[in-house]
């Protein structure tokens, strides 16, 4: 391979390589072709049929790290899913401590760290069992070091070329609501899920929905051969070509038959080495519709609304975001369930994060927080929901009623003020502002009342600092935040888990983009859980609040083939 034809490093981003695929590849098709059977996989989704924004797909390499956090233990645990011989490393601290240290590490010609050593604290504890049992995971099936090198299947990157999208490799995952016990100092009940879970992403597909381009990004790990990323890019192109052949070939076409056999063989190989993927595939078709139960039935939830309003009348809070949990006796294939969810409830902040036996499927409409590499900060809190109607006139009336509702506008304004306060703690003086107030955004099933708060980070602070300052999001707590979180923990009778937290990326260039974990399903070996709720004020009407929880949960339950009645669901 000549020097002129090798992928070139883009200046300012360490040892990065970049390739463009020819033509468009739908992210849903790409995920199915590349990562459907992977035990760890990431899909940050701009939505089906999107014409703007970016989608990102990734899986682990043989050296990718995975980190989860336990609030009760006060620890973070790092594993390497693709290396069955690696031992978990557990250390004291929070996920925010870990991210600050890791993202501040110097980037050199060999990768993000000056050595090959994994993250370790100055005084590590004895290795404990991680929050999620560690099982060897198949590394990205496209990162096989024995795969023949084929540079002709990829295009060179141009020196100095602008990287696509807002995410240029780093960490992707979720932050659970109970991290608020650390950020706020409020005791919260322990969750059965990891309180935070993030995968290190060093190879990724970037889908630019505006320009209809697909770009591959890779960053070399310490001690890694420069040819591995090139081989990965070649393999992605080959997998894309095989998928196209299967889709377009006529019956009996020899090429299609070969492509089908090759893809089936690859899927079988991966499934055999990833127990979670193979097991989940067998659970896709249950014998009967799954049962669903609400933590609080309608009568109990109405009583909780009354208790919230009593606290508001007593001056203990101005608004409280009361939530409910639905547990569903279902263990579907996460990928198949996510396809159903995104088809029925499309969103520009959707995502599928699969980490071993736990998966997050989200059709979130709400941006929690973004931070640009230049230090710009933005949050778009949502408060106020109305259902869509199939009748255009009725739909327009519902939209107009939402925009004019004194209750919804007051609730939205309180959360805007709370976000201004949270962001203001890490912002440059005088830069916090409300750039949009009481906008209405419409989605497949609901209209939402949305506002936008913007600022600029103060000198010396990072995106991680901004997230820590604002977490958990005020739109999912109430006002004032500290009092609201404490009051709600005594009312809700259990943890929220991943629901009400955030998911997205922390980039190595300082960029952060996190969506709210709402309109989401969490799957694990015990079944499925769904969170739903709404803001309670002195003006709230219990029947309307209960109906709002039904509306928000409807598409999620449909994706699981379960539609219970809130009145009688608790059992």
C-alpha positions as MATLAB code, in Angstrom:
seq = 'XXXXXXXXXXXXXXXXXXXXXXXXXXXXXXXXXXXXXXXXXXXXXXXXXXXXXXXXXXXXXXXXXXXXXXXXXXXXXXXXXXXXXXXXXXXXXXXXXXXXXXXXXXXXXXXXXXXXXXXXXXXXXXXXXXXXXXXXXXXXXXXXXXXXXXXXXXXXXXXXXXXXXXXXXXXXXXXXXXXXXXXXXXXXXXXXXXXXXXXXXXXXXXXXXXXXXXXXXXXXXXXXXXXXXXXXXXXXXXXXXXXXXXXXXXXXXXXXXXXXXXXXXXXXXXXXXXXXXXXXXXXXXXXXXXXXXXXXXXXXXXXXXXXXXXXXXXXXXXXXXXXXXXXXXXXXXXXXXXXXXXXXXXXXXXXXXXXXXXXXXXXXXXXXXXXXXXXXXXXXXXXXXXXXXXXXXXXXXXXXXXXXXXXXXXXXXXXXXXXXXXXXXXXXXXXXXXXXXXXXXXXXXXXXXXXXXXXXXXXXXXXXXXXXXXXXXXXXXXXXXXXXXXXXXXXXXXXXXXXXXXXXXXXXXXXXXXXXXXXXXXXXXXXXXXXXXXXXXXXXXXXXXXXXXXXXXXXXXXXXXXXXXXXXXXX';
ca = [
       0.000    0.000    0.000;
       1.523    3.325   -1.039;
       1.891    6.194    1.400;
      -0.403    8.327   -0.726;
      -3.264    5.821   -0.510;
      -3.160    5.263    3.249;
      -5.896    6.924    5.313;
      -4.393   10.075    6.779;
      -4.686   11.319   10.331;
      -6.927   14.342   10.814;
      -4.929   17.004   12.696;
      -5.950   17.883   16.238;
      -7.779   14.649   17.068;
      -4.988   12.222   17.872;
      -4.508    9.214   15.626;
      -7.867    9.453   13.842;
      -8.747    7.932   10.502;
     -11.780    8.679    8.367;
     -13.420    7.105    5.316;
     -16.516    7.877    3.259;
     -18.776    5.085    2.050;
     -20.161    5.519   -1.429;
     -23.908    6.131   -1.409;
     -26.446    6.108    1.411;
     -27.009    3.245    3.836;
     -30.044    3.414    6.075;
     -28.922    3.232    9.739;
     -31.549    0.587   10.553;
     -30.249   -1.667    7.781;
     -26.666   -0.974    8.827;
     -27.336   -1.845   12.466;
     -28.975   -5.121   11.501;
     -26.080   -6.012    9.201;
     -23.293   -5.053   11.602;
     -24.428   -5.162   15.230;
     -27.746   -6.999   15.583;
     -26.129   -9.956   17.360;
     -23.469   -8.028   19.269;
     -23.618   -8.313   23.050;
     -22.592   -4.653   23.334;
     -23.916   -2.260   20.697;
     -24.865    1.400   20.326;
     -27.324    3.157   18.047;
     -27.947    6.869   18.617;
     -30.868    7.429   16.290;
     -32.052   10.562   14.469;
     -35.230    8.664   13.626;
     -36.744    6.788   10.687;
     -36.917    8.899    7.552;
     -34.901   11.717    9.166;
     -33.824   14.525    6.824;
     -31.654   16.352    9.356;
     -29.305   15.420   12.181;
     -26.908   12.532   12.677;
     -27.149    8.883   13.682;
     -24.251    6.908   15.166;
     -23.588    3.151   15.256;
     -20.809    1.399   17.141;
     -19.771   -1.825   18.829;
     -16.759   -2.808   20.932;
     -13.324   -3.592   19.590;
     -11.180   -6.207   21.296;
      -9.700   -3.422   23.491;
     -12.753   -1.253   24.187;
     -13.404   -0.544   27.842;
     -16.814   -0.649   29.481;
     -17.487    1.226   32.717;
     -20.403    0.970   35.111;
     -21.063    2.764   38.374;
     -22.689    1.743   41.644;
     -24.060    4.540   43.815;
     -24.584    2.353   46.941;
     -20.967    1.167   46.760;
     -19.562    4.541   45.671;
     -17.503    2.815   42.964;
     -16.895    2.549   39.244;
     -15.874   -0.728   37.609;
     -13.981   -1.008   34.327;
     -13.997   -4.163   32.196;
     -12.910   -5.055   28.668;
     -15.856   -6.954   27.120;
     -13.788   -8.322   24.233;
     -11.028   -9.758   26.444;
     -12.179  -12.761   28.508;
      -8.851  -12.782   30.374;
      -9.130   -9.207   31.650;
     -10.085   -8.731   35.292;
     -12.546   -6.039   36.401;
     -10.886   -3.013   38.017;
     -13.021   -1.337   40.682;
     -12.210    2.052   42.187;
     -13.754    4.540   44.569;
     -15.415    7.575   43.041;
     -18.289    8.660   40.840;
     -18.843    8.273   37.123;
     -18.190   11.997   36.812;
     -14.787   11.584   38.485;
     -13.979    8.811   36.028;
     -15.024   10.795   32.960;
     -13.131   13.901   34.052;
      -9.946   11.882   34.496;
     -10.311    9.805   31.345;
     -11.305   12.610   28.988;
      -8.530   14.846   30.327;
      -5.858   12.214   29.541;
      -3.416   13.366   26.838;
      -4.030   12.229   23.275;
      -0.874   11.007   21.599;
      -0.005    9.285   18.344;
      -0.980    5.911   19.744;
      -4.318    6.744   21.306;
      -5.888    8.521   24.246;
      -3.463    7.485   26.965;
       0.240    7.755   27.461;
       0.466    4.087   28.392;
      -1.279    0.795   27.731;
      -2.540    0.594   31.314;
      -6.309    0.596   31.934;
      -7.865    3.263   34.126;
      -6.862    2.727   37.739;
      -7.194    5.055   40.738;
      -4.319    5.992   43.033;
      -5.693    3.674   45.727;
      -7.842    0.973   44.101;
     -10.054   -1.283   46.146;
      -9.823   -4.997   45.875;
     -11.557   -6.040   42.634;
     -15.242   -6.568   43.285;
     -17.920   -8.122   41.169;
     -19.186   -5.438   38.787;
     -22.797   -4.313   39.051;
     -23.606   -6.394   35.946;
     -21.986   -9.862   35.852;
     -18.976   -9.766   33.528;
     -19.109  -12.253   30.701;
     -16.752  -12.425   27.736;
     -18.282  -10.484   24.870;
     -17.614  -10.899   21.214;
     -15.624   -7.858   20.076;
     -16.935   -6.005   17.065;
     -17.142   -8.778   14.483;
     -15.596   -6.352   12.006;
     -12.381   -5.850   14.008;
     -10.885   -9.301   13.435;
      -7.078   -8.856   13.244;
      -6.847  -11.934   11.005;
      -9.162  -10.479    8.368;
      -7.301   -9.974    5.060;
      -6.276   -6.359    4.481;
      -8.094   -4.806    1.530;
      -7.364   -1.070    1.248;
      -9.138   -0.723   -2.084;
     -12.565   -0.967   -0.441;
     -12.219    2.327    1.451;
     -11.588    5.922    0.514;
      -8.786    8.039    1.941;
      -9.476   10.823    4.395;
      -8.254   14.266    3.468;
      -5.767   15.998    5.790;
      -7.561   18.657    7.810;
     -10.985   17.477    6.655;
     -13.883   18.496    8.874;
     -15.132   15.560   10.917;
     -18.846   14.810   10.419;
     -21.423   15.164   13.145;
     -21.010   16.386   16.686;
     -19.549   13.169   18.126;
     -15.955   12.357   17.282;
     -15.447    9.228   19.412;
     -15.359    8.880   23.180;
     -17.912    7.335   25.568;
     -21.567    6.428   24.938;
     -24.038    5.223   27.534;
     -26.571    6.156   30.180;
     -26.687    7.890   33.556;
     -29.377    6.546   35.889;
     -31.626    8.766   37.993;
     -30.196    7.491   41.284;
     -26.889    9.227   40.506;
     -28.794   12.147   42.015;
     -27.942   10.657   45.401;
     -24.343   11.675   44.655;
     -24.923   14.977   42.835;
     -27.543   16.237   45.310;
     -26.634   14.372   48.495;
     -30.176   12.979   48.845;
     -30.610    9.315   49.873;
     -32.393    7.378   47.115;
     -33.431    3.706   46.931;
     -30.964    1.422   45.107;
     -31.681    0.430   41.519;
     -31.370   -3.077   40.083;
     -29.676   -1.571   37.014;
     -26.173   -0.125   36.785;
     -26.395    3.489   37.974;
     -24.264    4.449   34.991;
     -22.981    2.397   32.071;
     -20.813    3.624   29.199;
     -18.894    1.952   26.377;
     -15.668    3.352   24.979;
     -16.170    3.998   21.262;
     -13.099    4.027   19.015;
     -14.722    2.912   15.741;
     -18.026    4.287   14.573;
     -20.339    4.876   11.627;
     -21.678    8.430   11.290;
     -24.842    8.984    9.234;
     -25.406   12.574    8.072;
     -29.130   12.687    7.289;
     -28.943   16.160    5.743;
     -26.248   15.372    3.184;
     -27.060   11.639    2.936;
     -23.485   10.542    3.618;
     -22.011    7.715    5.680;
     -18.601    8.230    7.277;
     -16.445    5.763    9.200;
     -14.338    7.120   12.052;
     -11.608    5.230   13.895;
      -8.987    6.040   16.532;
      -6.018    3.825   17.231;
      -5.673    2.341   20.705;
      -2.270    2.189   22.423;
      -0.098   -0.498   20.849;
      -2.626   -1.217   18.112;
      -1.549   -1.861   14.530;
      -2.509    0.981   12.165;
      -3.859   -1.630    9.750;
      -6.627   -2.811   12.112;
      -8.794    0.254   11.561;
      -8.270   -0.021    7.806;
      -9.309   -3.664    7.907;
     -12.389   -2.718    9.930;
     -13.375   -0.092    7.361;
     -12.903   -2.606    4.552;
     -15.074   -5.120    6.405;
     -17.858   -2.561    6.894;
     -17.861   -1.894    3.165;
     -17.963   -5.634    2.433;
     -20.852   -6.173    4.859;
     -22.739   -3.276    3.285;
     -22.206   -4.741   -0.185;
     -23.453   -8.149    0.996;
     -26.557   -6.573    2.505;
     -27.240   -4.735   -0.749;
     -26.832   -7.921   -2.737;
     -29.389   -9.713   -0.580;
     -31.844   -6.848   -0.848;
     -31.665   -6.315   -4.607;
     -30.756   -9.659   -6.172;
     -33.333  -11.649   -8.125;
     -34.392  -15.117   -6.862;
     -31.825  -17.701   -7.808;
     -29.051  -15.154   -8.205;
     -25.818  -16.912   -7.321;
     -24.289  -13.792   -5.808;
     -27.303  -13.281   -3.568;
     -27.189  -16.909   -2.475;
     -23.530  -16.562   -1.551;
     -24.150  -13.289    0.264;
     -27.032  -14.785    2.201;
     -24.962  -17.782    3.223;
     -22.037  -15.583    4.274;
     -24.212  -13.290    6.356;
     -26.023  -16.215    7.983;
     -22.702  -17.839    8.831;
     -21.422  -14.621   10.404;
     -24.595  -14.202   12.458;
     -24.414  -17.810   13.618;
     -20.777  -17.400   14.635;
     -21.479  -14.251   16.627;
     -24.602  -15.690   18.258;
     -22.641  -18.752   19.344;
     -20.089  -16.568   21.125;
     -22.508  -14.021   22.614;
     -24.914  -15.845   24.928;
     -27.073  -12.763   25.544;
     -27.785  -12.225   21.858;
     -28.621  -15.854   21.168;
     -30.798  -16.162   24.254;
     -32.726  -12.992   23.503;
     -33.395  -14.132   19.950;
     -35.161  -17.211   21.297;
     -37.476  -15.048   23.413;
     -38.836  -12.913   20.576;
     -42.123  -14.815   20.183;
     -43.812  -15.438   23.582;
     -46.582  -18.016   23.794;
     -49.085  -15.466   25.152;
     -49.293  -11.649   25.499;
     -47.019  -10.469   28.323;
     -48.538   -9.261   31.585;
     -47.996   -5.664   32.632;
     -48.432   -4.174   36.102;
     -48.305   -0.580   37.312;
     -46.499    0.118   40.562;
     -49.376    2.457   41.503;
     -52.881    1.833   40.162;
     -55.168    4.757   39.317;
     -56.604    5.040   42.828;
     -53.214    5.032   44.507;
     -51.678    7.373   41.932;
     -54.551    9.818   42.449;
     -53.836    9.767   46.184;
     -50.158   10.477   45.503;
     -51.156   13.461   43.378;
     -53.134   14.730   46.360;
     -50.101   14.341   48.618;
     -47.972   16.249   46.106;
     -50.502   19.082   46.116;
     -50.534   19.087   49.923;
     -46.749   19.539   49.909;
     -47.117   22.356   47.383;
     -49.791   24.037   49.536;
     -47.479   23.760   52.549;
     -44.737   25.584   50.650;
     -42.380   22.590   50.422;
     -42.341   22.691   46.607;
     -43.796   24.584   43.666;
     -43.952   21.635   41.280;
     -43.272   17.902   41.635;
     -42.614   15.447   38.800;
     -44.427   12.361   40.074;
     -43.652    9.114   38.247;
     -45.000    5.596   37.987;
     -43.374    2.349   36.849;
     -44.821   -0.380   34.650;
     -43.209   -3.806   34.785;
     -43.889   -6.148   31.885;
     -43.331   -9.892   31.898;
     -41.597   -9.769   28.519;
     -38.067  -10.512   27.353;
     -38.090   -9.730   23.625;
     -35.096   -9.366   21.386;
     -34.021   -5.758   22.101;
     -33.290   -5.003   18.448;
     -36.670   -6.261   17.225;
     -38.461   -4.384   20.015;
     -36.579   -1.193   19.181;
     -37.531   -1.472   15.519;
     -41.180   -1.652   16.618;
     -40.761    1.287   18.988;
     -39.113    3.620   16.479;
     -41.706    2.723   13.840;
     -44.598    3.500   16.184;
     -43.048    6.445   18.023;
     -40.354    8.100   15.875;
     -38.107   10.640   17.589;
     -35.002   12.642   16.773;
     -33.381   11.725   20.131;
     -33.970    7.965   19.984;
     -31.501    5.257   20.804;
     -30.730    1.607   21.463;
     -27.961    0.868   23.952;
     -27.313   -2.818   24.551;
     -24.827   -3.655   27.289;
     -24.801   -7.388   27.942;
     -28.077   -8.448   29.556;
     -29.363   -4.881   29.960;
     -30.701   -2.780   27.089;
     -32.161    0.717   26.880;
     -34.664    1.377   24.078;
     -35.642    5.034   23.857;
     -37.935    7.195   21.742;
     -37.011   10.274   23.749;
     -38.180   13.629   22.396;
     -36.227   15.690   24.939;
     -32.703   17.023   24.890;
     -31.235   17.165   28.389;
     -27.942   18.924   27.768;
     -25.506   19.592   24.949;
     -22.047   21.077   25.240;
     -20.011   22.007   22.192;
     -16.216   21.785   21.904;
     -16.283   25.603   22.042;
     -18.031   25.571   25.439;
     -21.542   26.453   24.288;
     -24.207   24.868   26.525;
     -27.854   24.216   25.648;
     -30.822   22.526   27.312;
     -34.367   22.057   25.971;
     -36.697   21.139   28.859;
     -40.138   19.770   28.000;
     -43.137   20.328   30.248;
     -46.644   20.090   28.855;
     -48.118   17.257   26.770;
     -51.241   16.735   24.686;
     -52.189   13.702   22.553;
     -52.315   13.901   18.757;
     -55.589   13.381   16.899;
     -56.167   11.848   13.495;
     -58.651   14.619   12.753;
     -56.720   17.739   11.599;
     -59.148   20.198   13.177;
     -59.141   18.395   16.531;
     -55.356   18.067   16.383;
     -55.006   21.810   15.808;
     -57.326   22.503   18.748;
     -55.251   20.264   21.030;
     -52.067   22.036   19.963;
     -53.598   25.461   20.538;
     -55.000   24.451   23.927;
     -51.558   23.265   25.037;
     -49.965   26.549   24.016;
     -52.541   28.596   25.929;
     -52.731   26.448   29.087;
     -51.840   28.532   32.151;
     -50.997   25.363   34.078;
     -48.612   24.015   31.420;
     -46.934   27.382   30.810;
     -46.393   27.923   34.536;
     -44.936   24.438   34.910;
     -42.645   24.924   31.912;
     -41.466   28.307   33.190;
     -40.563   26.862   36.591;
     -38.362   24.225   34.954;
     -36.761   26.848   32.710;
     -35.838   28.887   35.790;
     -34.440   25.763   37.455;
     -32.286   24.936   34.410;
     -31.046   28.535   34.297;
     -29.926   28.134   37.902;
     -28.264   24.734   37.343;
     -26.435   25.861   34.201;
     -25.550   29.191   35.810;
     -23.369   27.417   38.383;
     -20.919   26.403   35.635;
     -21.488   29.214   33.122;
     -19.510   32.301   32.281;
     -21.077   35.281   34.029;
     -23.752   36.988   31.963;
     -24.088   34.280   29.296;
     -27.170   32.395   30.542;
     -30.276   33.171   28.506;
     -33.636   31.774   27.407;
     -33.562   31.807   23.618;
     -36.938   30.103   23.033;
     -39.899   30.007   25.404;
     -43.096   27.920   25.129;
     -42.464   26.487   21.662;
     -44.701   23.589   20.629;
     -43.092   20.551   19.001;
     -45.288   17.824   17.511;
     -44.427   14.122   17.352;
     -46.248   11.031   16.128;
     -48.378   10.661   19.263;
     -48.051   13.896   21.255;
     -47.623   17.675   21.168;
     -45.018   18.997   23.640;
     -44.323   22.432   25.159;
     -40.573   23.097   24.848;
     -38.215   25.915   25.861;
     -34.484   26.452   25.278;
     -31.837   27.663   27.751;
     -28.321   28.509   26.507;
     -25.030   29.626   28.057;
     -21.243   29.378   27.747;
     -19.068   27.315   30.090;
     -16.852   29.208   32.499;
     -13.114   28.981   31.877;
     -11.504   25.768   33.116;
     -14.733   23.764   33.285;
     -15.806   20.856   31.074;
     -18.919   19.251   29.684;
     -18.712   16.655   32.454;
     -18.844   19.467   35.022;
     -21.945   20.870   33.319;
     -23.727   17.509   33.391;
     -22.852   16.961   37.038;
     -24.177   20.424   37.915;
     -27.509   19.847   36.154;
     -28.139   16.174   36.975;
     -30.791   14.915   37.388;
     -32.679   17.150   34.986;
     -35.141   19.528   36.582;
     -37.876   18.490   34.167;
     -37.900   15.089   35.918;
     -37.608   16.310   39.516;
     -39.572   19.447   40.266;
     -38.901   22.807   41.899;
     -36.939   23.409   44.034;
     -34.882   20.406   43.001;
     -33.422   19.301   46.337;
     -36.749   19.404   48.136;
     -38.573   17.817   45.193;
     -36.224   14.848   44.940;
     -36.452   14.225   48.680;
     -40.260   14.435   48.718;
     -40.680   12.208   45.662;
     -38.392    9.503   47.034;
     -40.835    9.143   49.921;
     -43.860    8.920   47.630;
     -42.851    6.718   44.710;
     -42.125    3.530   46.707;
     -39.110    2.454   44.672;
     -36.206    3.507   42.469;
     -36.633    5.005   39.014;
     -33.520    3.275   37.682;
     -32.379    4.360   34.242;
     -35.698    6.147   33.638;
     -35.499    9.906   34.342;
     -31.752    9.807   33.766;
     -29.948   10.654   30.535;
     -28.212    8.885   27.649;
     -25.891    9.905   24.850;
     -22.204   10.681   24.406;
     -19.185   12.323   26.035;
     -16.706   13.126   23.258;
     -12.945   13.301   23.573;
     -13.031   16.779   22.050;
     -15.185   18.038   24.941;
     -18.550   17.714   23.196;
     -21.485   16.255   25.138;
     -24.975   15.434   23.889;
     -27.439   13.774   26.253;
     -31.152   13.075   25.839;
     -33.608   12.452   28.640;
     -34.463    8.829   29.402;
     -38.188    9.238   28.871;
     -40.519    7.376   26.480;
     -38.150    4.463   27.087;
     -38.090    0.728   27.767;
     -35.424   -1.026   29.826;
     -34.925   -4.749   29.249;
     -32.985   -7.201   31.376;
     -33.261  -10.845   32.383;
     -36.106  -10.032   34.803;
     -38.283   -8.521   32.067;
     -39.140   -5.018   30.883;
     -39.757   -1.801   32.773;
     -41.283    1.473   31.618;
     -41.358    4.760   33.502;
     -44.059    7.358   32.998;
     -45.260   10.407   34.881;
     -45.878   14.136   34.801;
     -45.448   17.400   36.624;
     -47.881   18.089   39.453;
     -48.811   21.653   40.399;
     -51.528   23.234   42.506;
     -53.642   23.421   39.325;
     -53.316   19.730   38.418;
     -56.440   17.611   37.965;
     -55.853   13.987   38.985;
     -57.843   12.430   36.127;
     -55.925   14.485   33.565;
     -52.565   13.558   35.081;
     -53.477    9.861   35.060;
     -54.517   10.100   31.421;
     -51.176   11.755   30.594;
     -49.293    8.776   32.035;
     -51.378    6.464   29.829;
     -50.671    8.540   26.720;
     -46.930    8.561   27.354;
     -46.793    4.800   27.960;
     -49.036    3.695   25.093;
     -46.457    3.383   22.292;
     -43.979    1.701   24.641;
     -46.473   -0.944   25.703;
     -47.455   -1.509   22.089;
     -43.808   -2.225   21.243;
     -43.979   -4.983   23.878;
     -47.408   -6.242   22.709;
     -48.924   -5.286   26.065;
     -51.701   -2.731   26.704;
     -52.903   -2.949   30.337;
     -55.579   -0.834   32.010;
     -54.163    1.486   34.651;
     -57.312    1.167   36.743;
     -56.885   -2.560   37.335;
     -53.279   -3.198   36.434;
     -51.752   -3.332   39.865;
     -51.691   -6.873   41.116;
];
